[in-house]
Coordinates of C-alpha atoms and ligand atoms in Angstrom, one line a residue:
M201 CA -55.2 137.9 95.8
K202 CA -55.2 137.4 99.7
M203 CA -52.7 139.2 101.6
S204 CA -52.3 136.0 103.7
K205 CA -51.1 134.3 100.7
M206 CA -49.0 136.8 99.2
F207 CA -44.8 136.5 99.2
V208 CA -44.8 140.3 100.4
Q209 CA -42.2 140.9 103.4
T210 CA -42.1 144.4 104.6
M211 CA -39.5 145.8 106.4
R212 CA -39.7 148.6 109.6
E213 CA -36.3 149.9 108.5
Y214 CA -34.4 150.8 105.2
P215 CA -31.0 148.3 104.0
A216 CA -28.0 150.3 104.9
D217 CA -26.8 150.4 101.7
A218 CA -29.6 152.5 100.3
E219 CA -29.0 156.1 99.2
V220 CA -32.4 157.0 97.2
I221 CA -35.8 156.7 97.4
S222 CA -36.5 154.3 95.0
H223 CA -34.0 152.1 96.3
K224 CA -34.9 152.4 100.0
L225 CA -39.0 152.1 99.9
L226 CA -38.8 148.9 97.1
A227 CA -36.5 147.1 99.8
R228 CA -38.5 147.9 102.6
A229 CA -42.0 147.1 100.7
G230 CA -40.6 144.0 99.8
F231 CA -40.5 145.0 96.1
I232 CA -36.6 143.7 95.6
R233 CA -34.1 142.1 97.3
K234 CA -30.2 142.3 96.7
L235 CA -28.4 139.2 95.6
T236 CA -24.8 140.9 95.6
S237 CA -23.6 144.4 94.6
G238 CA -26.0 145.9 91.6
V239 CA -27.6 142.5 91.5
Y240 CA -31.0 142.1 92.4
N241 CA -34.0 139.6 93.1
Y242 CA -37.1 141.1 91.3
L243 CA -39.9 139.7 93.9
P244 CA -43.3 139.2 93.0
L245 CA -44.5 142.8 93.1
M246 CA -41.9 144.1 91.6
W247 CA -42.3 141.7 88.7
R248 CA -45.6 142.5 88.4
V249 CA -44.5 146.5 87.7
L250 CA -41.9 145.3 85.8
K251 CA -44.5 143.1 83.0
K252 CA -46.7 145.9 83.3
V253 CA -43.8 148.4 81.9
E254 CA -42.8 145.8 79.7
D255 CA -46.5 144.9 78.3
I256 CA -47.0 149.1 77.7
T257 CA -43.6 149.7 76.0
R258 CA -44.3 146.5 74.2
D259 CA -47.3 147.8 72.4
E260 CA -46.3 150.6 72.1
M261 CA -43.1 149.5 69.8
D262 CA -45.5 147.0 68.4
K263 CA -48.1 149.7 67.3
A264 CA -44.7 151.8 66.0
G265 CA -44.2 148.8 63.5
A266 CA -40.9 147.5 65.4
Q267 CA -41.0 143.3 65.7
E268 CA -39.7 141.7 69.1
L269 CA -37.2 138.9 69.0
L270 CA -35.0 137.7 71.8
M271 CA -31.3 137.4 71.4
P272 CA -28.8 135.6 73.9
F273 CA -27.4 137.2 76.8
L274 CA -23.8 135.7 76.4
Q275 CA -22.1 137.0 73.2
P276 CA -18.4 135.8 71.7
K277 CA -15.8 138.0 71.5
E278 CA -15.7 137.6 67.6
L279 CA -18.3 139.8 66.4
W280 CA -17.4 142.4 69.0
E281 CA -14.2 142.5 67.5
Q282 CA -15.3 142.8 63.6
S283 CA -16.8 146.0 65.2
G284 CA -13.8 147.0 66.4
R285 CA -15.3 147.1 70.1
W286 CA -13.5 144.2 71.9
E287 CA -10.4 146.5 72.8
V288 CA -12.0 150.1 73.3
Y289 CA -15.1 149.2 75.6
G290 CA -14.3 150.2 79.0
R291 CA -14.6 148.0 82.0
E292 CA -18.2 148.1 81.7
L293 CA -18.0 145.3 80.2
M294 CA -18.1 141.7 81.4
R295 CA -15.8 139.4 79.7
L296 CA -15.3 135.7 80.6
K297 CA -14.5 132.5 79.2
D298 CA -15.7 128.9 78.5
R299 CA -14.1 125.7 79.3
H300 CA -12.6 125.6 75.5
N301 CA -11.0 129.0 76.8
R302 CA -13.1 131.0 73.8
E303 CA -13.7 134.6 75.1
M304 CA -17.2 135.7 75.7
C305 CA -18.9 138.4 77.1
L306 CA -22.0 139.3 78.8
G307 CA -24.1 141.5 76.9
P308 CA -24.3 144.9 77.9
T309 CA -26.0 146.0 74.6
H310 CA -26.6 144.3 71.6
E311 CA -25.4 146.1 68.3
E312 CA -23.4 143.6 67.1
I313 CA -25.6 140.3 67.5
I314 CA -28.3 142.8 65.9
T315 CA -26.1 143.8 63.2
S316 CA -25.1 139.7 62.1
I317 CA -28.9 139.2 62.2
A318 CA -29.6 141.5 59.7
R319 CA -26.4 141.2 57.4
D320 CA -27.3 137.3 57.3
G321 CA -31.4 137.8 56.6
L322 CA -31.7 141.6 55.6
K323 CA -30.4 141.0 51.8
S324 CA -32.3 143.1 49.6
Y325 CA -33.7 146.8 49.7
K326 CA -37.2 145.3 49.1
Q327 CA -36.7 144.1 52.8
L328 CA -35.7 147.2 54.2
P329 CA -36.8 149.0 56.4
V330 CA -37.0 147.2 59.7
N331 CA -37.0 147.6 63.2
L332 CA -36.3 144.5 65.5
Y333 CA -36.3 144.9 69.3
Q334 CA -36.1 142.8 72.9
I335 CA -36.6 142.6 75.9
Q336 CA -33.8 141.0 78.0
S337 CA -31.4 141.6 81.3
K338 CA -28.3 143.6 80.0
F339 CA -25.2 143.1 82.4
R340 CA -23.0 146.1 83.1
D341 CA -20.2 146.2 85.3
E342 CA -20.5 149.4 86.6
V343 CA -18.1 151.2 88.8
R344 CA -20.5 152.5 91.3
P345 CA -23.8 150.3 91.2
R346 CA -25.2 152.3 94.2
F347 CA -28.7 153.3 93.4
G348 CA -30.8 150.1 93.5
L349 CA -32.8 149.8 90.2
L350 CA -31.6 153.0 88.9
R351 CA -27.9 152.1 88.4
G352 CA -27.7 148.1 88.7
R353 CA -25.0 146.0 86.9
E354 CA -27.6 144.0 85.7
F355 CA -31.0 145.3 84.9
I356 CA -33.7 145.1 82.1
M357 CA -33.9 147.1 79.1
K358 CA -35.8 147.2 75.8
D359 CA -33.7 148.0 73.1
A360 CA -34.9 148.6 69.7
Y361 CA -32.7 148.8 66.2
S362 CA -33.5 150.1 62.7
F363 CA -32.2 148.8 59.1
D364 CA -32.7 151.7 56.4
T365 CA -31.5 152.5 53.2
T366 CA -31.4 155.9 53.5
E367 CA -31.0 158.7 55.9
E368 CA -34.5 160.0 55.6
G369 CA -35.7 157.1 56.4
L370 CA -33.4 157.3 59.6
D371 CA -35.1 160.0 60.2
K372 CA -38.5 158.9 60.0
E373 CA -38.1 156.1 62.3
Y374 CA -36.0 158.2 64.5
K375 CA -39.0 160.5 65.1
N376 CA -41.5 157.7 65.2
M377 CA -39.7 156.1 68.6
A378 CA -39.1 159.5 69.9
Q379 CA -43.0 159.5 69.4
A380 CA -43.4 156.0 70.7
Y381 CA -41.2 156.6 74.1
K382 CA -43.3 159.7 74.8
N383 CA -46.7 157.1 74.6
I384 CA -44.7 154.6 76.6
F385 CA -43.7 156.9 79.6
N386 CA -46.8 158.9 79.6
R387 CA -49.0 155.5 80.0
C388 CA -46.6 154.8 82.6
G389 CA -47.6 157.8 84.5
L390 CA -43.8 159.2 84.4
P391 CA -43.6 162.9 82.7
T392 CA -40.3 162.7 80.7
K393 CA -38.1 165.8 79.3
M394 CA -36.4 164.7 75.6
V395 CA -33.4 166.3 75.4
Q396 CA -30.1 166.4 73.3
S397 CA -27.4 164.5 74.1
D398 CA -24.5 163.0 73.8
S399 CA -24.2 159.6 72.1
G400 CA -21.2 157.7 74.0
A401 CA -20.0 154.3 73.6
I402 CA -22.6 153.1 71.3
G403 CA -21.6 155.9 68.9
G404 CA -23.0 157.8 66.1
S405 CA -24.2 161.5 65.4
L406 CA -27.6 162.1 67.3
S407 CA -29.1 161.2 69.9
H408 CA -31.9 162.3 73.0
E409 CA -32.1 161.1 75.8
F410 CA -36.0 161.1 77.8
M411 CA -35.3 162.4 80.9
V412 CA -37.5 161.9 84.2
I413 CA -36.9 165.3 85.8
T414 CA -36.3 165.2 89.6
D415 CA -34.9 167.7 92.3
T416 CA -33.3 164.4 94.4
D417 CA -30.0 162.9 94.4
A418 CA -31.1 159.7 92.2
G419 CA -30.8 162.6 89.0
E420 CA -27.5 161.9 87.7
N421 CA -27.9 163.8 84.6
D422 CA -28.0 167.6 84.7
V423 CA -30.3 168.7 82.1
F424 CA -30.1 172.5 80.8
Y425 CA -33.1 174.1 79.0
C426 CA -34.6 177.2 78.3
D427 CA -38.3 178.6 79.2
G428 CA -38.1 180.7 76.1
C429 CA -38.0 177.9 73.4
D430 CA -37.5 174.2 72.9
Y431 CA -33.9 173.7 73.9
S432 CA -32.7 171.1 76.4
A433 CA -29.5 169.1 76.6
N434 CA -27.8 166.7 78.9
S435 CA -24.8 169.0 80.6
N436 CA -22.5 166.5 78.4
H437 CA -23.7 167.8 75.2
A438 CA -25.7 171.0 75.9
I439 CA -24.0 174.1 74.4
S440 CA -24.3 178.0 75.4
K441 CA -23.3 181.6 74.1
L442 CA -21.5 183.3 77.0
P443 CA -22.6 186.3 78.3
E444 CA -20.2 189.6 78.4
A445 CA -17.3 189.0 80.5
V446 CA -13.6 190.6 80.5
T447 CA -11.4 188.2 78.5
D448 CA -8.6 191.1 77.8
G449 CA -6.2 190.9 80.8
G450 CA -4.9 194.4 79.9
F451 CA -1.2 193.9 80.7
S452 CA 0.7 196.1 79.0
K453 CA 3.9 193.6 78.2
K454 CA 4.0 190.2 78.5
E455 CA 6.3 189.3 80.9
I456 CA 6.7 186.4 83.7
V457 CA 5.9 187.8 87.3
D458 CA 6.4 186.4 90.7
T459 CA 3.0 185.2 91.9
P460 CA 3.5 183.9 95.4
K461 CA 2.1 180.6 96.9
T462 CA -1.3 181.5 94.3
T463 CA -1.7 177.5 94.5
S464 CA -5.4 178.3 93.5
I465 CA -7.1 180.0 91.0
D466 CA -8.5 182.7 93.5
L467 CA -5.4 183.4 94.7
L468 CA -4.1 184.1 91.5
A469 CA -6.5 186.1 90.6
E470 CA -6.7 187.9 93.9
F471 CA -3.0 188.7 94.0
L472 CA -2.7 189.9 90.2
K473 CA -5.8 191.7 90.7
V474 CA -7.7 190.2 87.5
P475 CA -11.0 188.2 87.0
S476 CA -10.3 184.9 86.4
S477 CA -12.0 185.1 83.3
V478 CA -8.7 186.0 81.9
I479 CA -6.3 183.3 83.2
L480 CA -5.7 180.4 81.5
K481 CA -6.6 176.8 83.6
D482 CA -4.2 174.0 82.9
L483 CA -6.0 170.6 83.4
V484 CA -4.3 167.6 83.0
Y485 CA -6.7 164.5 82.7
I486 CA -5.5 160.9 81.9
I487 CA -7.4 159.3 78.4
D488 CA -7.3 155.8 77.7
K489 CA -4.0 155.9 80.2
K490 CA -2.2 158.8 77.8
P491 CA -2.1 162.3 79.7
V492 CA -3.1 165.6 77.8
M493 CA -3.7 169.0 78.5
A494 CA -6.6 170.6 78.5
L495 CA -6.6 174.9 78.9
I496 CA -9.9 176.7 79.7
R497 CA -10.7 180.6 80.5
A498 CA -10.5 179.5 85.0
D499 CA -13.8 181.1 85.4
K500 CA -15.1 177.8 83.7
E501 CA -15.3 173.9 84.1
V502 CA -13.9 171.4 81.4
E503 CA -17.2 168.9 80.7
E504 CA -15.4 165.7 80.7
T505 CA -17.3 163.7 78.2
K506 CA -17.0 166.6 75.4
L507 CA -12.9 166.5 76.1
L508 CA -13.2 162.6 75.7
N509 CA -15.1 162.7 72.3
A510 CA -12.7 165.6 70.9
F511 CA -9.6 162.6 71.6
Q512 CA -12.4 159.7 70.5
G513 CA -11.1 158.0 73.8
M514 CA -13.0 155.3 75.7
E515 CA -12.0 156.5 79.3
I516 CA -11.1 159.6 80.9
R517 CA -10.2 160.8 84.4
I518 CA -8.7 163.9 86.1
A519 CA -5.1 163.1 86.7
T520 CA -4.2 162.6 90.5
A521 CA -1.6 164.7 92.0
P522 CA 1.3 161.9 92.5
E523 CA 0.6 161.7 88.2
I524 CA 1.2 165.7 87.4
E525 CA 4.6 165.4 90.4
E526 CA 5.9 162.5 88.0
I527 CA 5.2 164.3 84.7
M528 CA 6.9 167.8 85.5
T529 CA 9.7 165.7 87.1
K530 CA 10.0 163.7 84.0
H531 CA 10.0 167.6 81.8
G532 CA 12.3 168.9 84.3
F533 CA 9.9 171.0 86.2
N534 CA 9.6 171.1 89.8
A535 CA 6.3 173.5 90.5
A536 CA 3.2 172.9 92.0
K537 CA 0.2 171.9 90.5
G538 CA -1.5 175.5 90.4
F539 CA 1.4 176.6 88.2
I540 CA 1.5 174.0 85.1
G541 CA 1.3 174.8 81.6
P542 CA 1.8 173.8 77.6
E543 CA 5.6 175.1 78.0
G544 CA 8.0 172.5 77.6
M545 CA 5.6 169.1 77.9
D546 CA 5.8 168.8 73.9
D547 CA 5.0 165.4 73.9
I548 CA 1.7 166.2 75.6
P549 CA -1.4 166.8 73.5
V550 CA -3.3 170.2 74.4
I551 CA -6.4 171.1 74.2
A552 CA -8.2 174.4 74.5
D553 CA -11.9 175.3 75.0
E554 CA -13.4 177.4 71.7
S555 CA -13.9 180.5 74.1
V556 CA -9.9 180.7 74.9
K557 CA -10.0 182.1 71.3
D558 CA -11.3 185.4 72.4
L559 CA -8.7 185.8 75.1
K560 CA -6.2 188.2 74.8
N561 CA -3.2 189.5 77.5
F562 CA -4.1 186.6 79.5
V563 CA -2.5 184.9 82.4
V564 CA -0.8 181.2 82.4
G565 CA 1.3 179.0 84.0
I566 CA 4.7 178.2 83.0
N567 CA 5.9 175.1 85.2
K568 CA 7.6 177.7 87.4
E569 CA 7.1 177.1 91.1
D570 CA 5.6 180.9 91.9
K571 CA 5.7 182.6 88.9
H572 CA 3.2 183.0 85.6
L573 CA 3.4 184.4 82.4
V574 CA 1.4 187.3 82.0
G575 CA 0.4 189.6 78.9
A576 CA 0.3 186.1 76.8
N577 CA -1.2 185.7 73.4
L578 CA -2.7 182.5 71.5
S579 CA 0.4 182.8 69.5
D580 CA 2.6 182.2 73.2
V581 CA 1.1 179.0 74.0
R582 CA 1.1 175.4 72.0
I583 CA -2.4 174.8 71.6
D584 CA -2.9 171.4 68.6
K585 CA -6.3 171.9 68.5
F586 CA -9.4 173.7 69.7
A587 CA -13.0 172.7 70.4
D588 CA -16.0 172.9 72.5
I589 CA -15.3 171.2 76.2
R590 CA -16.8 173.4 78.0
L591 CA -19.0 172.8 80.9
V592 CA -22.6 175.1 80.8
Q593 CA -23.5 176.9 83.5
A594 CA -27.0 178.0 84.4
G595 CA -27.0 181.4 83.7
E596 CA -25.3 181.4 80.5
L597 CA -26.9 182.1 77.1
C598 CA -29.7 179.6 75.1
P599 CA -27.9 178.7 71.7
Q600 CA -31.2 179.0 70.0
C601 CA -33.0 182.2 71.5
G602 CA -30.3 184.1 73.7
K603 CA -32.5 183.8 76.9
P604 CA -30.7 182.6 80.1
L605 CA -30.4 178.5 80.8
K606 CA -31.7 177.1 83.6
V607 CA -30.6 174.0 84.6
T608 CA -32.4 170.7 87.0
R609 CA -31.6 167.4 87.2
G610 CA -32.9 164.3 85.4
I611 CA -32.7 160.6 85.6
E612 CA -32.5 158.9 81.9
V613 CA -34.6 156.9 81.4
G614 CA -34.4 156.0 78.0
N615 CA -32.2 157.1 74.8
I616 CA -32.3 157.3 70.9
F617 CA -29.3 157.1 68.8
K618 CA -28.6 157.6 65.1
L619 CA -25.8 155.3 64.4
G620 CA -25.4 155.6 60.5
T621 CA -23.3 153.6 59.5
K622 CA -20.8 152.8 62.6
Y623 CA -21.8 149.5 62.5
S624 CA -22.6 148.1 59.1
K625 CA -20.0 149.4 57.8
P626 CA -16.5 147.9 59.7
M627 CA -19.1 144.6 60.2
N628 CA -19.3 144.5 56.3
A629 CA -23.2 144.2 57.0
T630 CA -24.5 145.2 53.6
Y631 CA -27.7 145.0 51.3
L632 CA -28.1 145.5 47.5
D633 CA -29.8 148.2 46.4
K634 CA -32.0 148.4 43.1
D635 CA -28.7 148.4 41.0
G636 CA -28.0 145.4 42.6
K637 CA -24.9 146.9 44.4
A638 CA -23.8 146.6 48.0
Q639 CA -25.0 149.4 50.6
P640 CA -24.4 149.0 54.5
Y641 CA -27.5 149.7 56.5
I642 CA -28.3 153.0 58.0
M643 CA -28.9 152.5 61.7
G644 CA -30.5 153.5 64.5
C645 CA -30.8 152.0 67.6
Y646 CA -33.0 153.2 70.6
G647 CA -33.0 151.7 74.7
I648 CA -35.6 152.1 77.4
G649 CA -34.1 151.0 80.8
I650 CA -37.5 148.5 82.2
S651 CA -36.4 148.0 85.7
R652 CA -34.7 152.0 86.1
T653 CA -38.1 153.6 84.5
A654 CA -40.4 151.3 87.0
A655 CA -37.8 152.6 90.1
A656 CA -38.1 156.0 88.6
A657 CA -41.4 156.3 88.8
V658 CA -40.8 155.9 92.5
E659 CA -39.0 158.8 92.8
A660 CA -41.4 161.0 90.8
H661 CA -44.3 159.6 93.5
Y662 CA -44.0 158.9 96.7
D663 CA -44.4 160.6 100.3
E664 CA -43.2 159.8 104.0
F665 CA -45.3 156.9 103.8
G666 CA -44.2 155.1 100.8
I667 CA -44.6 154.8 97.2
K668 CA -48.0 155.8 95.5
W669 CA -47.8 153.7 92.0
P670 CA -49.5 155.2 88.9
I671 CA -52.5 153.3 88.5
A672 CA -51.0 151.8 84.5
I673 CA -47.6 150.3 86.3
A674 CA -49.1 149.6 89.8
P675 CA -48.7 146.0 91.1
Y676 CA -52.1 145.8 91.9
H677 CA -54.9 148.1 91.9
V678 CA -56.5 148.4 95.2
V679 CA -56.4 146.8 98.6
I680 CA -59.3 145.9 100.8
T681 CA -59.2 146.2 104.4
P682 CA -61.6 144.8 106.3
V683 CA -60.5 146.1 109.7
N684 CA -61.2 143.3 112.0
I685 CA -61.2 140.1 110.4
Q686 CA -62.8 138.2 113.7
D687 CA -66.0 140.7 112.5
A688 CA -68.5 139.0 110.1
E689 CA -70.1 141.8 108.2
Q690 CA -67.1 143.2 107.8
M691 CA -66.1 140.0 105.9
K692 CA -68.3 139.5 104.2
I693 CA -68.9 143.1 102.8
A694 CA -65.3 143.2 102.1
N695 CA -65.4 139.4 100.2
E696 CA -68.5 141.1 98.0
M697 CA -66.6 143.7 96.8
Y698 CA -63.3 141.6 95.9
E699 CA -65.5 139.6 94.2
K700 CA -67.4 142.2 92.2
L701 CA -63.7 144.1 91.5
I702 CA -62.0 140.8 90.6
S703 CA -64.5 140.0 87.9
A704 CA -64.5 143.7 86.7
G705 CA -61.0 142.6 85.6
I706 CA -59.4 145.1 88.8
E707 CA -56.5 144.0 90.1
A708 CA -57.8 143.8 93.8
V709 CA -56.1 142.5 96.7
L710 CA -57.8 141.3 100.1
D711 CA -56.1 142.0 103.4
D712 CA -57.3 138.5 105.0
R713 CA -54.6 139.3 107.7
D714 CA -55.2 138.8 111.1
E715 CA -53.3 142.3 112.1
R716 CA -54.0 145.5 113.8
A717 CA -55.1 148.0 111.4
G718 CA -52.8 150.0 111.7
V719 CA -50.3 147.6 110.8
K720 CA -52.6 146.9 107.4
F721 CA -52.5 150.6 106.4
K722 CA -49.0 151.2 107.0
D723 CA -48.3 148.2 104.8
A724 CA -50.9 149.8 102.5
D725 CA -49.7 152.8 102.0
L726 CA -45.6 151.8 102.1
I727 CA -46.6 149.1 98.9
G728 CA -48.6 152.2 97.1
F729 CA -51.7 150.7 96.2
P730 CA -53.5 153.3 94.5
F731 CA -56.8 152.6 96.2
R732 CA -57.9 151.3 99.8
I733 CA -61.5 150.1 100.4
T734 CA -61.6 150.1 104.3
A735 CA -64.6 147.7 105.7
G736 CA -64.7 149.2 109.4
K737 CA -67.2 150.4 112.1
T738 CA -69.2 152.2 109.9
I739 CA -70.3 149.0 108.2
S740 CA -73.5 149.5 110.4
E741 CA -74.3 152.0 108.9
G742 CA -74.0 150.1 105.0
L743 CA -70.2 152.8 104.8
V744 CA -67.2 151.9 103.7
E745 CA -63.9 154.1 103.3
Y746 CA -62.7 154.6 100.0
K747 CA -59.1 156.3 99.8
V748 CA -57.4 157.4 97.2
R749 CA -53.5 157.0 97.4
E750 CA -51.8 159.8 95.4
T751 CA -54.0 162.8 96.5
G752 CA -54.9 161.5 100.0
V753 CA -58.5 161.7 99.5
Q754 CA -60.5 159.5 101.8
E755 CA -64.6 159.3 101.7
K756 CA -67.6 157.6 103.1
V757 CA -69.6 155.8 100.5
T758 CA -71.3 152.6 100.1
P759 CA -69.5 149.6 98.7
E760 CA -71.1 150.0 95.4
V761 CA -70.1 153.1 95.1
A762 CA -66.6 152.5 96.2
V763 CA -66.0 149.4 93.9
Q764 CA -67.5 152.0 91.0
H765 CA -65.1 154.8 91.8
V766 CA -62.1 151.8 91.8
I767 CA -63.3 150.5 88.4
D768 CA -63.9 154.1 86.7
A769 CA -60.5 155.0 87.6
V770 CA -58.7 152.3 86.5
K771 CA -60.3 152.3 83.1
A772 CA -59.4 156.0 82.9
A773 CA -56.2 155.2 83.6
L774 CA -55.4 151.9 80.9
Ligands
ATP200 P1 -26.1 156.0 81.8 O1 -25.9 157.2 81.2 O2 -27.2 155.9 83.0 O3 -25.4 155.0 81.9 P2 -26.6 154.8 79.2 O4 -26.6 156.4 78.2 O5 -25.0 154.3 79.3 O6 -26.8 154.7 80.9 P3 -27.8 153.4 77.0 O7 -27.0 152.8 76.6 O8 -28.6 154.7 76.3 O9 -27.1 153.6 78.9 O10 -29.2 152.3 77.9 C1 -30.6 152.9 77.7 C2 -31.5 152.7 78.6 O11 -30.6 151.5 79.6 C3 -30.9 153.6 79.7 O12 -31.7 154.8 79.1 C4 -30.9 153.6 81.2 O13 -32.7 153.6 81.0 C5 -31.0 152.1 80.9 N1 -29.6 151.6 81.2 C6 -28.2 152.3 81.4 N2 -27.6 151.7 82.6 C7 -28.3 151.4 83.0 C8 -27.9 150.3 84.8 N3 -26.8 150.2 84.9 N4 -29.1 150.4 85.2 C9 -30.4 150.2 85.1 N5 -30.7 150.4 83.9 C10 -29.6 151.1 82.6
MG201 MG1 -27.8 156.8 77.7

């Protein structure tokens, strides 16, 4: 490809709305252009990268025995009613109507469609197991589509769905997919960590996420892991053993005491001279539009996904101050939010974290301004149920081996789930077993964010000058830069190297633009070609400059050697 003909406009500035490095660099280097919030044009350079990620994914999925198909982007409401998700899937689901007033949605995921395909086509145990996948655009009306391709509203996903007759079969396929995922991300030059995770809106019993570990803001997930063993989990699913703490408040009797102006946990703990671990904090959440109360030791935080799951809800948020005031008033109280408790709020479900069971003689709010109940015990507080709703904190102990847990951030690029019969049962999707009896399929589903993976690769490989694409997914492998295109000798050598590389199957670009060398070098670094060969003044000595983008290493070598270096490196990486 001649750079003079290439559709690429690099920009001097980052787009104003770009917060994370992949968004900044991909926009500035001319890979993507925003169409509207969370929706991007994939320009030619980006499309080459995406196709490579797709091809690697396709290759590994095919090798793992899955079969590719393509399902429609537009989905009818009826199937979503059969699975029961039409009502419960939140506002991420983009619903619309056609000219006949028929309700539809844009596919955020394809469990319903694939299950209906299986129902029509996989009628006998003899046809199973089967794993079907597609690579296609998805639409999710995300609340905060703010990270470029990392969190788009329209994005490209590989989604696979497996159908088995037994749990063992599903388990085998789950492991098969986990291995395929490791291969895919390794081949993309993107090391990942496989961590336990919550199964969320898709549902099911077991799930793991593939995380690109990063220390930047782009990592929207907290990942807890243990150095002592292989335990690692997303914070929405992580568990821990708590280190020793004071769990007995030491009050000699149960009584209501004055606690003036103790509107925060710190103020209350200081006033009562107790550690916060013996204060029971009461948080009000709104789950699917209804209030619930969550009780937790005040030195700990609530993990919202765990809380949501405990109520099998779809949407959760913390109650606002006006909402809490309204609840107080409705129940005949007028205390500030620091004094809230389950007392006298009989219509609001109360859930407590498991760790609350260990508390004795603790402190709890009773909806009276400037007062708390001290020396309370479990029988003094209305608790409807206990569950693990606690957010793990670094330093708490590994549930497997007891060593202190560490925390890091991760970008989720892939996710595998055991679905079981979550879709096949309600959708009545069955096959006939050996005895001719109808049985629901045992399903799994497996997703990879193709566009997110490409962006995550940028998060993992860049420097202050631009992107450093891993060779396997770089838009092109090498750029050949004649310093001065008016120099016939430089152009001759550059052209020869270019032809040789192309005929060796290398994806080469010749920067034949009539630009200053500095501009060309800057663009080459920004776009992130893994290799650059420069034909400049040293041509008179028979030498060119060979530069590796990843390491910054430069060498003066003959054109033949430079060409061979590139060929060898690319062959080794693919
Ligand atoms: P997240 O928790 O980040 O919202 P998710 O768990 O909802 O993602 P899945 O339903 O598991 O996502 O989808 C499979 C894969 O699709 C994810 O692992 C991720 O790589 C990708 N993906 C999901 N949402 C987006 C998005 N908004 N933009 C780009 N990729 C996405
Ligand atoms: Mg996920």
